[in-house]
Amino acid sequence: MTDDPPPSPALLPAGLRDLLPPEAETEAAAVGSLMATFAAHGYERVKPPLLEFEDGLLGGAGAATAEQTFRLMDPDSHRMMGLRADMTPQVARIAATRLAGVPRPLRLCYAGQCLRVRSTQIAPDRQIAQAGIELIGADSAAADAEMVLVGAEALAAVGLQRFSFDLTLPPLVPLLLDAAGLAAAERRRLVHALDRKDAAAVAAHGGSLAETLTDLLHAAGPVERALAALASARLSGAAAALAERLAAVVGVLRARAPALRLTIDPIEFRGFRYHTGVCFTVFAPGRHEELGSGGRYEGSDGEPATGLTLYPDAILRAAPERAARARVYLPPGADGAALRAQGYATVAGLDANVAAVAAARRLRCGLALIDGQLVTIAGK
Amino acid sequence: MTVQASVAALEPKGPDPDAAAPIVMAVPKGRILKECGTLFARAGIVAAADLLDEDSRRLRFPTDDPTLDLVRVRPFDVATFVAFGGAALGICGADVLMEFDYPEIYAPLDLGIGACRIAVAEPRETAGSDDPRTWSRVRVATKYPAIARRHYAARGVQAEIVHLNGAMELAPSLGLARLIVDLVATGATLAANGLAETEVIAHVTSRLIVNRTALKTRPEAIGGWIARFRAALAA
């Protein structure tokens, strides 16, 4: 029998990572800046726990996150607990229970870490930071649009200049399929084909819907074309109401933020499947991951709600680099309070016997306080 | 010296987000490449002459359109390049799309080229001699492990995969597997190796594929190319 070498102590489970200086600080600052924008718009912060009882966490809107949720048994109560994979259901629970008596509309915001059971080759992270807002108890185009407007302002506040909101109607396809009364197997194939925008398969499995669905599929993209396609799709009932709401949301956004880049994808229905109305996905050109997503859903007692979750990890990868805080070396005993007040990070020397310049260089300080003067330390 | 490492240093930089950068389209080496050439001609795309020359060492080929570059990669890798967004567009067999099932790939257009099928084959002597419904498991040699696993799982059979990259036809006779799941165009290779096709899993043709984010963030440009290929097919 051969002995395998011991695993490296640095090796982490797949999809998890350490954030080092300066990224860890950049991340915290970015989350702080997103939350500051949310707070400035009247969203009050809540902080749900990491773990909850499984039946609570996965009830209602949370059911869709069940297969992505890590479980463990509570040795105390012997009940199963789940580690949140998404914070929206937790905030919805808080709104429906502890804050049930607070007048509506209720605006809440949150930031925290989530864990997912599975990652993919393309999105390898299993620990995902979220920072988001929920607007509970309002069902209107103005409420839907507010998610996009506040989200766009928050993204701009972290220095992101080029991003776009893709507006979707996740319930539209299921409504159309329900109305067409397709057999289960055919419906599964059609849903997969629609998800992958496989026009050939949509035409093959679409039956009476093939033409409408193909038109809508090709309409994904610029807002005007998509709205025109929805208008000519002869929708009725709930589907027509969805399309009308989408047009109204676009109207509000066009009026309030004419420069905001919008696209529409009428047949997309991705993400955790708890959405019931207009939804959004945030993209940045050249970045192949979503920067955020959200949309309308129903709270546990059927209360209308909408929300937007931004993903700080992805946002930081898309945002311009931020200069790290300048570090100033302080010889032992020197007072750095004034420098810290100006925004410098001061690194106090502990050993009086080393030369300030050498110590500054070793401790990665670009500046040193020498004889009361700030001196730039040349790199090697 | 201050540490100016960026968050982005953790991640490879994607293609230049500048909209002026050419759109990259991945095309598959081998069987379908020639048919792609014909399609490009119909769509009015003039690629560098050595695109169709498999001996050329070049991997990236400009076209007469400065906004479109082609890269030539293995058929399975077309899907991966497009899924990761390295290429915004690609031409890819439906077999590869079924195998990887990347949610990041849209397949908006059936190009109708490279028609063939994914089929199950086994030695002529044993073909049809056994009832697959009685199996708990079966050993399958294939270059499509996910497709084979899914196909048998749907009928309650655990597929034990022997993953080969070529010459699947040898596997049954050399005792690696009882049957094979492979791409069949004419069936001549199967017949020459004493195998009989027992089941078709799917008929496949090549698709024009698109990276999801590219379509969302550059809808006009990407949509324009999709429309151009659709028009070329209709012509």
Coordinates of C-alpha atoms in Angstrom, one line a residue:
Chain A
M1 CA 0.0 0.0 0.0
T2 CA 1.3 3.4 -0.9
D3 CA 1.0 6.5 1.3
D4 CA -0.6 9.5 -0.4
P5 CA 1.1 12.7 0.4
P6 CA -0.8 14.7 3.1
P7 CA -3.2 17.3 1.6
S8 CA -1.9 20.8 1.5
P9 CA -3.2 22.8 4.4
A10 CA -3.9 25.6 1.9
L11 CA -6.4 23.5 -0.1
L12 CA -10.0 24.6 0.4
P13 CA -13.1 22.7 -0.7
A14 CA -14.2 23.3 -4.3
G15 CA -15.9 26.7 -4.8
L16 CA -14.6 28.3 -1.6
R17 CA -11.7 30.8 -1.3
D18 CA -9.8 33.1 0.9
L19 CA -10.0 36.8 0.1
L20 CA -6.6 38.4 0.9
P21 CA -5.5 42.0 1.2
P22 CA -6.5 44.2 -0.5
E23 CA -9.4 42.4 -2.1
A24 CA -11.0 41.6 1.3
E25 CA -11.1 45.3 2.1
T26 CA -12.3 46.3 -1.4
E27 CA -15.1 43.8 -1.1
A28 CA -16.2 45.1 2.3
A29 CA -16.1 48.7 1.0
A30 CA -18.1 47.8 -2.1
V31 CA -20.8 46.1 0.0
G32 CA -20.8 49.1 2.3
S33 CA -21.3 51.4 -0.6
L34 CA -24.2 49.3 -2.1
M35 CA -25.9 49.2 1.3
A36 CA -25.4 53.0 1.7
T37 CA -27.3 53.6 -1.5
F38 CA -30.1 51.2 -0.4
A39 CA -30.3 52.9 3.0
A40 CA -30.4 56.4 1.3
H41 CA -33.6 55.2 -0.5
G42 CA -35.3 54.3 2.7
Y43 CA -34.5 50.6 2.7
E44 CA -33.9 49.5 6.3
R45 CA -31.4 46.7 7.0
V46 CA -32.3 43.4 8.4
K47 CA -29.9 40.5 9.3
P48 CA -31.3 37.0 9.2
P49 CA -29.3 34.1 10.6
L50 CA -27.1 31.8 8.5
L51 CA -29.0 28.7 9.5
E52 CA -32.7 28.2 9.9
F53 CA -34.9 25.2 10.4
E54 CA -35.3 23.5 7.0
D55 CA -39.1 23.7 6.9
G56 CA -39.0 27.4 7.5
L57 CA -36.1 28.2 5.1
L58 CA -37.5 26.0 2.3
G59 CA -41.2 26.9 2.7
G60 CA -43.0 29.3 0.4
A61 CA -40.6 31.1 -2.0
G62 CA -37.7 29.2 -0.4
A63 CA -38.9 25.8 -1.9
A64 CA -37.1 26.6 -5.1
T65 CA -33.7 26.7 -3.3
A66 CA -34.2 23.3 -1.8
E67 CA -31.8 21.4 -4.0
Q68 CA -29.0 24.0 -3.6
T69 CA -29.3 24.1 0.2
F70 CA -26.7 22.4 2.5
R71 CA -28.5 20.7 5.5
L72 CA -27.3 19.7 8.9
M73 CA -29.0 18.3 11.9
D74 CA -29.4 20.5 15.0
P75 CA -27.9 18.4 17.8
D76 CA -30.0 20.4 20.2
S77 CA -33.5 20.1 18.8
H78 CA -32.8 17.1 16.5
R79 CA -34.5 19.0 13.7
M80 CA -33.0 19.5 10.2
M81 CA -31.5 22.9 9.5
G82 CA -30.6 24.5 6.2
L83 CA -27.8 26.9 5.4
R84 CA -29.3 29.6 3.3
A85 CA -28.6 29.4 -0.5
D86 CA -30.5 32.7 -1.1
M87 CA -31.5 35.5 1.3
T88 CA -34.7 36.7 -0.4
P89 CA -36.9 33.9 1.2
Q90 CA -35.5 34.8 4.6
V91 CA -36.3 38.5 4.2
A92 CA -39.8 37.5 2.9
R93 CA -40.2 35.4 6.1
I94 CA -39.2 38.3 8.3
A95 CA -41.6 40.6 6.5
A96 CA -44.5 38.1 6.8
T97 CA -43.9 37.3 10.5
R98 CA -41.9 39.6 12.8
L99 CA -42.7 42.7 10.7
A100 CA -46.2 41.7 9.7
G101 CA -47.6 44.7 11.7
V102 CA -45.4 47.3 10.1
P103 CA -47.4 49.4 7.6
R104 CA -46.8 48.7 3.9
P105 CA -45.1 49.2 1.6
L106 CA -42.1 47.9 3.6
R107 CA -38.6 48.5 2.3
L108 CA -35.9 46.2 3.6
C109 CA -32.3 45.6 2.6
Y110 CA -29.7 43.0 3.6
A111 CA -26.2 41.8 2.9
G112 CA -24.6 38.5 3.6
Q113 CA -23.1 35.3 2.5
C114 CA -24.9 32.3 1.0
L115 CA -23.8 28.8 0.3
R116 CA -24.8 26.6 -2.6
V117 CA -24.4 22.8 -2.9
R118 CA -23.3 22.8 -6.5
S119 CA -21.2 25.0 -8.6
T120 CA -20.6 24.8 -12.3
Q121 CA -17.5 25.0 -14.4
I122 CA -18.5 28.5 -15.5
A123 CA -19.7 29.8 -12.1
P124 CA -17.3 27.9 -9.8
D125 CA -18.1 29.8 -6.6
R126 CA -20.2 27.9 -3.9
Q127 CA -20.1 30.7 -1.4
I128 CA -21.9 33.8 -2.8
A129 CA -22.2 37.2 -1.4
Q130 CA -25.5 38.9 -1.8
A131 CA -26.6 42.5 -1.2
G132 CA -30.1 43.3 -1.9
I133 CA -33.4 45.1 -1.4
E134 CA -37.0 43.9 -1.0
L135 CA -40.1 46.1 -1.5
I136 CA -43.0 44.3 0.2
G137 CA -46.6 45.1 -0.1
A138 CA -46.7 47.0 -3.4
D139 CA -47.8 45.7 -6.7
S140 CA -47.2 48.3 -9.4
A141 CA -45.0 49.2 -12.3
A142 CA -43.5 52.0 -10.1
A143 CA -42.5 49.4 -7.5
D144 CA -40.9 47.1 -10.2
A145 CA -39.1 50.0 -11.7
E146 CA -37.8 51.2 -8.3
M147 CA -35.8 47.9 -8.1
V148 CA -34.0 48.8 -11.3
L149 CA -33.5 52.4 -10.5
V150 CA -32.1 51.9 -7.0
G151 CA -30.0 49.0 -8.3
A152 CA -28.5 51.1 -11.1
E153 CA -27.7 53.8 -8.7
A154 CA -26.0 51.4 -6.3
L155 CA -23.9 49.9 -9.2
A156 CA -22.9 53.4 -10.3
A157 CA -21.9 54.2 -6.7
V158 CA -19.3 51.4 -6.8
G159 CA -17.8 52.8 -10.0
L160 CA -19.5 50.6 -12.5
Q161 CA -20.3 52.5 -15.7
R162 CA -21.4 50.0 -18.3
F163 CA -24.1 47.6 -17.3
S164 CA -27.5 46.7 -18.6
F165 CA -30.7 45.4 -17.1
D166 CA -32.4 42.5 -19.0
L167 CA -36.1 42.5 -18.2
T168 CA -37.8 39.1 -18.3
L169 CA -41.3 37.6 -17.6
P170 CA -40.6 34.2 -16.1
P171 CA -44.3 33.3 -15.7
L172 CA -45.1 34.0 -19.3
V173 CA -43.9 30.8 -20.8
P174 CA -45.6 28.6 -18.2
L175 CA -48.8 30.5 -18.7
L176 CA -48.7 29.9 -22.5
L177 CA -47.8 26.3 -22.0
D178 CA -50.7 25.8 -19.5
A179 CA -53.1 27.3 -21.9
A180 CA -51.9 25.1 -24.8
G181 CA -52.4 22.0 -22.7
L182 CA -49.3 20.1 -23.8
A183 CA -48.5 16.6 -22.6
A184 CA -45.9 16.4 -19.8
A185 CA -43.1 14.9 -21.9
E186 CA -43.6 17.3 -24.8
R187 CA -43.8 20.2 -22.4
R188 CA -40.5 19.2 -20.7
R189 CA -38.7 19.1 -24.1
L190 CA -40.2 22.4 -25.1
V191 CA -39.3 24.1 -21.9
H192 CA -35.7 22.9 -22.3
A193 CA -35.6 24.1 -25.9
L194 CA -37.0 27.5 -24.9
D195 CA -34.4 27.8 -22.1
R196 CA -31.6 27.2 -24.6
K197 CA -33.3 29.3 -27.3
D198 CA -33.1 26.3 -29.6
A199 CA -35.3 27.6 -32.4
A200 CA -35.3 24.3 -34.3
A201 CA -36.5 22.3 -31.2
V202 CA -39.1 25.0 -30.3
A203 CA -40.5 24.7 -33.8
A204 CA -40.5 20.9 -33.5
H205 CA -42.1 20.6 -30.1
G206 CA -44.1 23.8 -29.9
G207 CA -47.3 22.4 -31.5
S208 CA -49.9 25.2 -31.8
L209 CA -47.6 27.6 -29.9
A210 CA -44.6 27.1 -32.2
E211 CA -45.1 30.3 -34.2
T212 CA -45.8 32.6 -31.2
L213 CA -42.9 31.2 -29.2
T214 CA -40.5 31.4 -32.2
D215 CA -41.5 35.1 -32.7
L216 CA -40.9 35.8 -29.0
L217 CA -37.6 33.9 -29.0
H218 CA -36.3 36.0 -31.9
A219 CA -37.5 39.2 -30.2
A220 CA -35.1 38.9 -27.3
G221 CA -32.9 42.0 -27.3
P222 CA -33.6 45.6 -27.8
V223 CA -36.6 46.9 -25.9
E224 CA -38.7 48.3 -28.8
R225 CA -38.5 45.1 -30.8
A226 CA -39.4 42.9 -27.9
L227 CA -42.4 45.0 -26.8
A228 CA -43.6 45.0 -30.4
A229 CA -43.4 41.3 -30.6
L230 CA -45.3 40.9 -27.3
A231 CA -47.9 43.3 -28.6
S232 CA -48.4 41.3 -31.8
A233 CA -48.4 37.9 -30.0
R234 CA -52.1 38.2 -29.3
L235 CA -51.8 37.3 -25.6
S236 CA -54.8 37.1 -23.4
G237 CA -55.7 37.0 -19.7
A238 CA -52.8 36.8 -17.3
A239 CA -50.2 36.7 -20.1
A240 CA -51.5 39.9 -21.5
A241 CA -51.5 41.5 -18.1
L242 CA -47.8 40.5 -17.7
A243 CA -46.9 42.1 -21.0
E244 CA -48.8 45.3 -20.1
R245 CA -46.9 45.5 -16.8
L246 CA -43.6 45.1 -18.6
A247 CA -44.4 47.9 -21.0
A248 CA -45.5 50.1 -18.1
V249 CA -42.2 49.3 -16.3
V250 CA -40.2 50.2 -19.4
G251 CA -42.2 53.5 -19.6
V252 CA -41.3 54.4 -16.0
L253 CA -37.6 53.5 -16.6
R254 CA -37.4 55.4 -19.8
A255 CA -38.9 58.5 -18.1
R256 CA -36.8 58.3 -15.0
A257 CA -33.4 57.0 -16.4
P258 CA -33.3 57.6 -20.1
A259 CA -29.6 56.6 -20.3
L260 CA -30.1 53.2 -18.6
R261 CA -29.4 50.4 -21.0
L262 CA -32.3 48.0 -21.1
T263 CA -33.0 44.7 -23.0
I264 CA -36.0 42.4 -22.9
D265 CA -36.1 38.7 -23.1
P266 CA -39.8 37.7 -23.1
I267 CA -39.3 33.9 -22.9
E268 CA -36.5 33.7 -20.3
F269 CA -37.5 32.0 -17.0
R270 CA -34.2 31.3 -15.3
G271 CA -33.1 31.4 -11.7
F272 CA -34.9 30.1 -8.6
R273 CA -38.4 29.6 -9.8
Y274 CA -40.4 31.6 -7.4
H275 CA -40.9 34.7 -9.5
T276 CA -44.4 35.8 -10.5
G277 CA -44.0 38.9 -12.5
V278 CA -41.5 41.3 -14.1
C279 CA -37.9 40.2 -13.3
F280 CA -34.4 41.6 -14.0
T281 CA -31.0 40.3 -14.6
V282 CA -28.0 42.6 -14.5
F283 CA -25.1 42.2 -17.0
A284 CA -21.9 44.0 -17.8
P285 CA -20.4 43.9 -21.3
G286 CA -17.5 41.6 -21.6
R287 CA -18.3 39.9 -18.2
H288 CA -19.7 36.4 -18.5
E289 CA -21.6 36.3 -15.2
E290 CA -24.7 38.0 -13.8
L291 CA -24.1 41.0 -11.6
G292 CA -27.5 40.7 -10.0
S293 CA -31.0 39.5 -10.5
G294 CA -34.4 39.8 -8.9
G295 CA -38.0 40.4 -9.6
R296 CA -41.6 40.1 -8.5
Y297 CA -42.6 37.2 -6.2
E298 CA -45.3 36.4 -3.6
G299 CA -44.6 36.5 0.1
S300 CA -45.6 33.6 2.2
D301 CA -49.2 34.9 2.8
G302 CA -49.6 35.9 -0.9
E303 CA -48.4 39.4 -0.2
P304 CA -47.0 41.1 -3.4
A305 CA -43.3 41.8 -3.3
T306 CA -40.4 42.5 -5.5
G307 CA -36.7 42.6 -4.9
L308 CA -33.3 42.9 -6.4
T309 CA -30.2 41.0 -5.3
L310 CA -26.7 42.2 -6.4
Y311 CA -23.7 39.9 -6.3
P312 CA -20.8 41.9 -4.9
D313 CA -18.2 39.3 -6.0
A314 CA -19.2 39.6 -9.6
I315 CA -19.6 43.4 -9.4
L316 CA -16.1 43.7 -8.1
R317 CA -14.7 41.7 -11.0
A318 CA -16.5 44.0 -13.4
A319 CA -15.8 47.3 -11.5
P320 CA -12.8 49.4 -12.1
E321 CA -9.9 48.8 -9.8
R322 CA -9.9 50.9 -6.7
A323 CA -6.6 52.2 -5.3
A324 CA -5.8 50.6 -2.1
R325 CA -5.5 52.9 0.9
A326 CA -2.0 54.4 1.0
R327 CA 0.1 52.9 3.8
V328 CA 2.5 55.1 5.8
Y329 CA 5.2 53.7 8.0
L330 CA 5.4 55.3 11.4
P331 CA 8.7 55.0 13.3
P332 CA 8.3 53.7 16.8
G333 CA 6.5 56.2 19.0
A334 CA 5.4 58.5 16.2
D335 CA 1.8 59.8 16.3
G336 CA -0.2 59.0 13.2
A337 CA -3.7 60.3 14.3
A338 CA -3.6 63.2 11.9
L339 CA -2.6 60.9 9.0
R340 CA -5.3 58.4 9.8
A341 CA -7.8 61.3 9.9
Q342 CA -6.7 62.1 6.3
G343 CA -7.4 58.6 5.2
Y344 CA -4.0 57.1 5.3
A345 CA -3.3 53.7 6.9
T346 CA -0.5 54.0 9.4
V347 CA 1.8 51.1 10.0
A348 CA 3.5 51.5 13.4
G349 CA 7.1 50.4 13.6
L350 CA 7.8 48.2 16.7
D351 CA 11.6 48.1 16.5
A352 CA 13.6 51.3 17.0
N353 CA 16.8 49.7 15.7
V354 CA 15.7 49.3 12.0
A355 CA 16.1 52.1 9.4
A356 CA 12.7 53.6 8.6
V357 CA 13.1 53.4 4.8
A358 CA 14.0 49.7 4.9
A359 CA 11.2 48.9 7.3
A360 CA 8.7 50.9 5.2
R361 CA 9.7 49.0 2.1
R362 CA 9.5 45.6 3.9
L363 CA 6.0 46.4 5.3
R364 CA 4.8 47.5 1.8
C365 CA 4.4 51.1 2.8
G366 CA 4.6 53.6 -0.1
L367 CA 5.3 56.4 2.4
A368 CA 7.1 56.9 5.6
L369 CA 7.0 59.5 8.3
I370 CA 10.6 60.6 8.8
D371 CA 11.4 63.5 11.0
G372 CA 7.8 64.6 10.9
Q373 CA 7.8 64.7 7.0
L374 CA 5.9 62.3 4.7
V375 CA 8.6 60.7 2.4
T376 CA 7.8 58.7 -0.6
I377 CA 9.5 55.3 -0.5
A378 CA 10.9 54.3 -3.9
G379 CA 10.2 50.7 -4.9
K380 CA 13.1 48.3 -5.4
Chain B
M1 CA 5.9 49.9 -2.9
T2 CA 2.2 49.6 -2.3
V3 CA 0.3 46.5 -3.1
Q4 CA -1.8 47.4 -6.1
A5 CA -2.9 43.9 -7.0
S6 CA -6.5 44.1 -8.1
V7 CA -9.5 41.9 -7.5
A8 CA -9.4 41.2 -11.2
A9 CA -6.0 39.6 -10.8
L10 CA -7.8 36.6 -9.2
E11 CA -9.7 36.1 -12.4
P12 CA -8.6 35.9 -16.0
K13 CA -9.6 39.0 -17.8
G14 CA -12.3 38.4 -20.3
P15 CA -12.2 39.6 -23.9
D16 CA -11.9 43.4 -24.2
P17 CA -15.3 44.7 -23.2
D18 CA -14.9 47.5 -25.7
A19 CA -17.7 47.1 -28.2
A20 CA -15.2 47.8 -31.0
A21 CA -13.4 44.5 -30.4
P22 CA -14.2 41.9 -33.1
I23 CA -16.8 39.3 -32.3
V24 CA -15.1 35.9 -32.2
M25 CA -16.8 32.9 -33.7
A26 CA -15.6 29.3 -33.0
V27 CA -15.8 26.8 -35.8
P28 CA -15.1 23.1 -35.5
K29 CA -12.2 21.3 -37.1
G30 CA -12.8 18.2 -39.2
R31 CA -16.0 16.8 -40.6
I32 CA -18.2 19.9 -40.6
L33 CA -15.5 22.5 -41.5
K34 CA -16.0 22.2 -45.2
E35 CA -19.7 22.6 -44.9
C36 CA -19.1 25.7 -42.7
G37 CA -17.0 27.1 -45.6
T38 CA -20.0 26.8 -47.9
L39 CA -22.2 28.4 -45.4
F40 CA -19.9 31.3 -44.9
A41 CA -19.8 31.8 -48.6
R42 CA -23.6 32.0 -48.7
A43 CA -23.6 34.4 -45.8
G44 CA -21.0 36.6 -47.6
I45 CA -18.2 36.0 -45.1
V46 CA -14.8 35.8 -46.6
A47 CA -12.4 34.1 -44.2
A48 CA -8.6 33.9 -44.5
A49 CA -7.9 31.2 -47.2
D50 CA -6.2 28.8 -44.8
L51 CA -9.3 28.4 -42.6
L52 CA -10.2 25.2 -44.5
D53 CA -6.6 24.0 -44.6
E54 CA -6.3 21.7 -41.6
D55 CA -2.5 21.6 -41.9
S56 CA -2.3 25.4 -41.2
R57 CA -1.0 26.1 -37.8
R58 CA -3.0 29.2 -37.5
L59 CA -5.8 29.1 -34.9
R60 CA -7.4 32.5 -35.3
F61 CA -8.5 33.8 -38.7
P62 CA -9.5 37.3 -39.7
T63 CA -12.4 37.7 -42.1
D64 CA -13.1 40.5 -44.6
D65 CA -15.3 41.9 -41.9
P66 CA -13.2 43.6 -39.3
T67 CA -15.9 43.0 -36.7
L68 CA -15.7 39.2 -37.1
D69 CA -12.8 36.8 -36.3
L70 CA -12.9 33.0 -36.6
V71 CA -11.1 30.5 -34.3
R72 CA -10.8 26.9 -35.3
V73 CA -11.0 24.4 -32.5
R74 CA -12.0 20.8 -31.8
P75 CA -15.7 20.3 -32.1
F76 CA -16.2 19.6 -28.4
D77 CA -14.2 22.7 -27.6
V78 CA -16.5 25.0 -29.6
A79 CA -19.1 24.6 -26.9
T80 CA -16.7 25.3 -24.2
F81 CA -15.2 28.4 -25.8
V82 CA -18.7 29.8 -26.4
A83 CA -20.0 28.8 -22.9
F84 CA -17.1 30.7 -21.3
G85 CA -17.7 33.7 -23.6
G86 CA -14.2 33.5 -25.2
A87 CA -16.1 33.2 -28.4
A88 CA -19.5 34.9 -28.7
L89 CA -20.7 32.8 -31.6
G90 CA -20.0 29.2 -32.7
I91 CA -21.0 26.4 -34.9
C92 CA -21.5 23.2 -33.0
G93 CA -23.1 19.8 -33.4
A94 CA -26.3 19.2 -31.4
D95 CA -24.5 16.1 -30.0
V96 CA -21.9 18.3 -28.3
L97 CA -24.7 20.6 -26.9
M98 CA -26.6 17.6 -25.6
E99 CA -23.4 16.2 -24.0
F100 CA -22.4 19.4 -22.1
D101 CA -25.8 21.0 -21.7
Y102 CA -24.2 24.3 -20.9
P103 CA -26.9 26.8 -19.7
E104 CA -24.7 29.6 -21.0
I105 CA -25.3 28.6 -24.6
Y106 CA -28.2 29.5 -26.7
A107 CA -28.7 27.6 -30.0
P108 CA -31.0 29.9 -32.0
L109 CA -30.5 28.5 -35.5
D110 CA -30.4 25.0 -37.0
L111 CA -27.8 25.2 -39.8
G112 CA -28.9 21.8 -41.2
I113 CA -25.4 20.7 -41.9
G114 CA -23.4 17.8 -40.5
A115 CA -26.5 15.6 -40.2
C116 CA -26.0 12.4 -38.4
R117 CA -27.3 10.5 -35.3
I118 CA -26.3 9.5 -31.8
A119 CA -26.9 5.8 -31.7
V120 CA -26.4 2.7 -29.6
A121 CA -24.6 -0.2 -31.3
E122 CA -23.6 -3.6 -30.2
P123 CA -21.9 -6.7 -31.8
R124 CA -24.1 -8.1 -34.6
E125 CA -24.2 -11.5 -32.9
T126 CA -25.7 -10.3 -29.6
A127 CA -27.8 -7.4 -31.0
G128 CA -31.4 -7.7 -29.9
S129 CA -30.8 -11.0 -28.0
D130 CA -31.4 -9.5 -24.6
D131 CA -34.2 -7.4 -23.1
P132 CA -32.6 -4.1 -21.8
R133 CA -35.5 -3.7 -19.4
T134 CA -34.1 -6.5 -17.2
W135 CA -30.7 -4.8 -16.8
S136 CA -29.6 -3.0 -13.6
R137 CA -26.5 -1.7 -15.2
V138 CA -24.7 -1.8 -18.5
R139 CA -21.1 -1.1 -19.5
V140 CA -21.0 1.5 -22.3
A141 CA -18.0 2.7 -24.3
T142 CA -18.6 6.3 -25.6
K143 CA -17.2 9.7 -26.0
Y144 CA -20.6 11.0 -24.8
P145 CA -20.7 10.0 -21.1
A146 CA -23.5 12.4 -20.1
I147 CA -25.7 11.5 -23.0
A148 CA -25.2 7.7 -22.4
R149 CA -25.8 8.0 -18.7
R150 CA -29.0 10.1 -19.2
H151 CA -30.3 7.8 -21.8
Y152 CA -30.0 4.7 -19.6
A153 CA -30.9 6.4 -16.4
A154 CA -34.3 7.4 -17.9
R155 CA -35.0 3.6 -18.3
G156 CA -33.7 2.8 -14.8
V157 CA -30.4 1.3 -16.0
Q158 CA -27.1 2.5 -14.4
A159 CA -24.6 3.1 -17.3
E160 CA -21.0 2.3 -16.4
I161 CA -19.1 4.5 -18.7
V162 CA -15.8 3.6 -20.4
H163 CA -14.9 7.1 -21.7
L164 CA -13.0 6.8 -25.0
N165 CA -12.1 9.6 -27.4
G166 CA -12.1 7.5 -30.6
A167 CA -12.2 4.0 -32.0
M168 CA -15.3 3.2 -29.9
E169 CA -16.0 0.4 -32.4
L170 CA -13.1 -1.7 -30.9
A171 CA -14.5 -1.6 -27.4
P172 CA -17.0 -4.5 -27.6
S173 CA -14.7 -6.9 -29.4
L174 CA -11.8 -6.2 -27.0
G175 CA -14.0 -6.7 -23.9
L176 CA -14.1 -3.0 -22.7
A177 CA -17.9 -2.7 -22.9
R178 CA -21.0 -4.5 -24.0
L179 CA -22.2 -1.8 -26.3
I180 CA -21.2 1.7 -27.6
V181 CA -22.9 5.0 -27.9
D182 CA -21.5 6.9 -30.8
L183 CA -22.1 9.4 -33.6
V184 CA -23.2 7.6 -36.7
A185 CA -23.3 9.2 -40.1
T186 CA -23.7 6.3 -42.6
G187 CA -23.2 3.3 -40.4
A188 CA -20.3 2.0 -42.6
T189 CA -17.7 2.1 -39.8
L190 CA -20.1 0.1 -37.5
A191 CA -20.7 -2.5 -40.1
A192 CA -17.0 -2.8 -40.9
N193 CA -16.4 -3.6 -37.3
G194 CA -19.1 -6.2 -36.9
L195 CA -21.5 -3.9 -35.0
A196 CA -25.2 -3.3 -35.5
E197 CA -27.1 -0.2 -34.7
T198 CA -29.8 -1.1 -32.2
E199 CA -31.3 2.3 -31.2
V200 CA -31.2 6.0 -32.2
I201 CA -30.9 8.3 -29.2
A202 CA -31.1 11.5 -31.2
H203 CA -30.8 12.9 -34.7
V204 CA -28.3 15.8 -34.8
T205 CA -27.4 18.6 -37.0
S206 CA -25.1 21.6 -36.4
R207 CA -26.4 24.7 -34.8
L208 CA -25.4 28.3 -34.7
I209 CA -24.7 28.9 -31.0
V210 CA -24.4 32.1 -29.0
N211 CA -23.1 33.0 -25.6
R212 CA -26.0 34.1 -23.4
T213 CA -24.3 37.1 -21.9
A214 CA -23.0 38.2 -25.3
L215 CA -26.6 38.1 -26.6
K216 CA -27.8 40.1 -23.6
T217 CA -25.1 42.7 -23.7
R218 CA -24.6 43.2 -27.4
P219 CA -28.1 42.3 -28.8
E220 CA -27.8 44.4 -31.9
A221 CA -24.4 43.0 -33.1
I222 CA -25.1 39.4 -32.1
G223 CA -28.7 39.5 -33.3
G224 CA -27.4 40.9 -36.6
W225 CA -25.2 37.9 -37.2
I226 CA -28.0 35.5 -36.3
A227 CA -30.2 37.2 -38.8
R228 CA -27.5 37.1 -41.4
F229 CA -27.0 33.3 -41.1
R230 CA -30.8 32.8 -41.1
A231 CA -31.0 34.8 -44.3
A232 CA -28.2 32.7 -45.8
L233 CA -30.0 29.5 -45.0
A234 CA -33.2 30.8 -46.5
A235 CA -31.5 32.0 -49.7

